mmCIF file of C-alpha atoms in Angstrom:
data_model
loop_
_atom_site.group_PDB
_atom_site.id
_atom_site.type_symbol
_atom_site.label_atom_id
_atom_site.label_comp_id
_atom_site.label_asym_id
_atom_site.label_seq_id
_atom_site.Cartn_x
_atom_site.Cartn_y
_atom_site.Cartn_z
ATOM 1 C CA ASP V 1 7.253 17.201 25.273
ATOM 2 C CA ALA V 2 9.810 15.495 23.049
ATOM 3 C CA TYR V 3 7.506 15.815 20.034
ATOM 4 C CA TRP V 4 6.966 19.539 20.496
ATOM 5 C CA PHE V 5 10.645 20.067 21.232
ATOM 6 C CA SER V 6 11.587 18.407 17.932
ATOM 7 C CA GLU V 7 8.898 20.373 16.065
ATOM 8 C CA ALA V 8 10.107 23.645 17.594
ATOM 9 C CA MET V 9 13.681 22.738 16.778
ATOM 10 C CA LEU V 10 12.756 22.186 13.131
ATOM 11 C CA TYR V 11 10.343 25.043 12.519
ATOM 12 C CA LEU V 12 11.062 27.880 14.948
ATOM 13 C CA PRO V 13 14.080 30.207 15.061
ATOM 14 C CA HIS V 14 16.258 29.640 18.120
ATOM 15 C CA ASP V 15 19.726 30.298 19.505
ATOM 16 C CA ASP V 16 20.190 27.135 21.544
ATOM 17 C CA GLU V 17 18.214 24.326 23.188
ATOM 18 C CA ASP V 18 17.593 26.323 26.343
ATOM 19 C CA ASP V 19 15.908 28.984 24.219
ATOM 20 C CA LEU V 20 13.561 26.354 22.774
ATOM 21 C CA VAL V 21 12.766 24.901 26.193
ATOM 22 C CA SER V 22 11.900 28.375 27.479
ATOM 23 C CA LYS V 23 9.617 28.968 24.449
ATOM 24 C CA ILE V 24 7.819 25.668 25.055
ATOM 25 C CA ASN V 25 7.426 26.379 28.775
ATOM 26 C CA PHE V 26 6.067 29.843 28.024
ATOM 27 C CA ALA V 27 3.604 28.353 25.511
ATOM 28 C CA LYS V 28 2.383 25.873 28.122
ATOM 29 C CA SER V 29 1.645 28.692 30.558
ATOM 30 C CA SER V 30 -1.666 29.640 28.896
ATOM 31 C CA ALA V 31 -4.038 28.303 26.291
ATOM 32 C CA GLU V 32 -3.666 31.395 24.087
ATOM 33 C CA ALA V 33 0.146 31.143 24.127
ATOM 34 C CA TRP V 34 -0.056 27.440 23.275
ATOM 35 C CA LYS V 35 -2.388 28.144 20.373
ATOM 36 C CA GLN V 36 0.020 30.777 19.004
ATOM 37 C CA PHE V 37 2.953 28.398 19.461
ATOM 38 C CA THR V 38 1.284 25.590 17.519
ATOM 39 C CA GLU V 39 0.007 27.982 14.840
ATOM 40 C CA LYS V 40 3.532 29.307 14.249
ATOM 41 C CA ILE V 41 4.767 25.756 13.772
ATOM 42 C CA LYS V 42 1.875 24.929 11.421
ATOM 43 C CA TYR V 43 2.506 28.078 9.395
ATOM 44 C CA VAL V 44 6.214 27.365 8.908
ATOM 45 C CA LYS V 45 5.449 23.716 8.148
ATOM 46 C CA SER V 46 2.956 24.740 5.484
ATOM 47 C CA GLN V 47 5.565 26.998 3.900
ATOM 48 C CA VAL V 48 8.316 24.378 3.964
ATOM 49 C CA MET V 49 6.178 21.400 2.974
ATOM 50 C CA GLU V 50 3.323 22.715 0.867
ATOM 51 C CA TYR V 51 1.510 19.439 0.327
ATOM 52 C CA LEU V 52 1.870 17.980 3.812
ATOM 53 C CA GLU V 53 -1.698 18.737 4.869
ATOM 54 C CA GLU V 54 -3.158 17.291 1.673
ATOM 55 C CA ASN V 55 -1.071 14.140 2.119
ATOM 56 C CA GLU V 56 -2.222 13.731 5.699
ATOM 57 C CA GLU V 57 -5.845 14.109 4.616
ATOM 58 C CA ALA V 58 -5.316 11.556 1.855
ATOM 59 C CA ARG V 59 -3.787 9.096 4.333
ATOM 60 C CA ILE V 60 -6.741 9.490 6.666
ATOM 61 C CA MET V 61 -9.189 8.965 3.809
ATOM 62 C CA ALA V 62 -7.287 5.886 2.617
ATOM 63 C CA ALA V 63 -7.313 4.412 6.120
ATOM 64 C CA GLU V 64 -11.065 4.996 6.375
ATOM 65 C CA MET V 65 -11.617 3.385 2.990
ATOM 66 C CA ASN V 66 -9.609 0.307 4.033
ATOM 67 C CA ILE V 67 -11.714 -0.040 7.165
ATOM 68 C CA GLU V 68 -14.940 0.355 5.185
ATOM 69 C CA ASP V 69 -13.783 -2.149 2.549
ATOM 70 C CA ALA V 70 -12.967 -4.728 5.196
ATOM 71 C CA LEU V 71 -16.349 -4.287 6.877
ATOM 72 C CA THR V 72 -18.219 -4.381 3.579
ATOM 73 C CA GLY V 73 -16.476 -7.578 2.571
ATOM 74 C CA GLU V 74 -17.304 -9.234 5.873
ATOM 75 C CA LEU V 75 -20.960 -8.246 5.635
ATOM 76 C CA MET V 76 -21.520 -9.207 2.012
ATOM 77 C CA ASP V 77 -19.566 -12.453 1.834
ATOM 78 C CA PRO V 78 -18.391 -13.747 5.206
ATOM 79 C CA GLU V 79 -17.686 -17.276 3.972
ATOM 80 C CA GLY V 80 -15.822 -16.290 0.832
ATOM 81 C CA GLU V 81 -18.316 -18.244 -1.262
ATOM 82 C CA GLN V 82 -18.439 -15.743 -4.087
ATOM 83 C CA GLU V 83 -14.663 -15.649 -4.410
ATOM 84 C CA PHE V 84 -14.570 -19.445 -4.463
ATOM 85 C CA GLU V 85 -17.145 -19.558 -7.255
ATOM 86 C CA ASP V 86 -15.325 -16.876 -9.221
ATOM 87 C CA ASN V 87 -12.062 -18.788 -9.007
ATOM 88 C CA GLN V 88 -13.471 -22.057 -10.302
ATOM 89 C CA LEU V 89 -11.906 -23.033 -13.571
ATOM 90 C CA GLU V 90 -14.217 -22.811 -16.491
ATOM 91 C CA THR V 91 -13.847 -25.061 -19.467
ATOM 92 C CA ILE V 92 -11.076 -23.941 -21.713
ATOM 93 C CA GLU V 93 -12.322 -23.209 -25.174
ATOM 94 C CA LEU V 94 -9.846 -22.950 -27.974
ATOM 95 C CA HIS V 95 -10.296 -20.487 -30.741
ATOM 96 C CA GLU V 96 -11.154 -22.118 -34.076
ATOM 97 C CA GLU V 97 -7.910 -20.986 -35.676
ATOM 98 C CA PHE V 98 -5.784 -22.636 -32.991
ATOM 99 C CA GLN V 99 -7.557 -25.953 -32.460
ATOM 100 C CA HIS V 100 -5.018 -27.786 -34.593
ATOM 101 C CA LEU V 101 -2.308 -26.771 -32.101
ATOM 102 C CA ASP V 102 -3.953 -28.520 -29.156
ATOM 103 C CA PRO V 103 -1.552 -31.259 -27.944
ATOM 104 C CA GLU V 104 -4.400 -33.347 -26.534
ATOM 105 C CA SER V 105 -5.832 -33.899 -29.981
ATOM 106 C CA LEU V 106 -2.586 -35.397 -31.307
ATOM 107 C CA THR V 107 -2.382 -39.159 -31.519
ATOM 108 C CA THR V 108 1.087 -40.570 -31.514
ATOM 109 C CA THR V 109 2.133 -44.155 -31.379
ATOM 110 C CA SER V 110 5.447 -45.310 -30.084
ATOM 111 C CA ASP V 111 5.823 -47.743 -33.002
ATOM 112 C CA ILE V 112 6.437 -44.914 -35.456
ATOM 113 C CA PHE V 113 9.901 -44.189 -34.090
ATOM 114 C CA GLU V 114 12.660 -46.762 -34.253
ATOM 115 C CA LYS V 115 14.726 -47.292 -31.195
ATOM 116 C CA SER V 116 18.134 -45.820 -31.859
ATOM 117 C CA PHE V 117 19.845 -47.957 -29.213
ATOM 118 C CA ARG V 118 19.464 -51.618 -28.436
ATOM 119 C CA PRO V 119 18.757 -52.614 -24.849
ATOM 120 C CA ILE V 120 21.729 -53.716 -22.761
ATOM 121 C CA GLU V 121 21.516 -57.239 -21.471
ATOM 122 C CA VAL V 122 22.995 -57.835 -18.090
#
């Protein structure tokens, strides 16, 4: 009741809340009246918010796709083995032009640099 009251308040012309309540009660009296009541609301909604129906359909389709994706993933790879294999690090290969920049290939000795400070004896 609260949902239809708020919908009627938004999309149907009315004088006051009692007027809306009487319209809702009249619509509930028969199936034909209820159908007309809901169709009036749908019509005004479609005029006010043109893309509402398309958005609702898109949401439903997206929800179905998420469900299907989850089920497909569970069926194809329940243990996550493929993802584990895909995430394994492969050997890093440097491009020929940048091999000289690899820090692992540098050989430095500590004897090359002089100590700028002498050790403190305690």
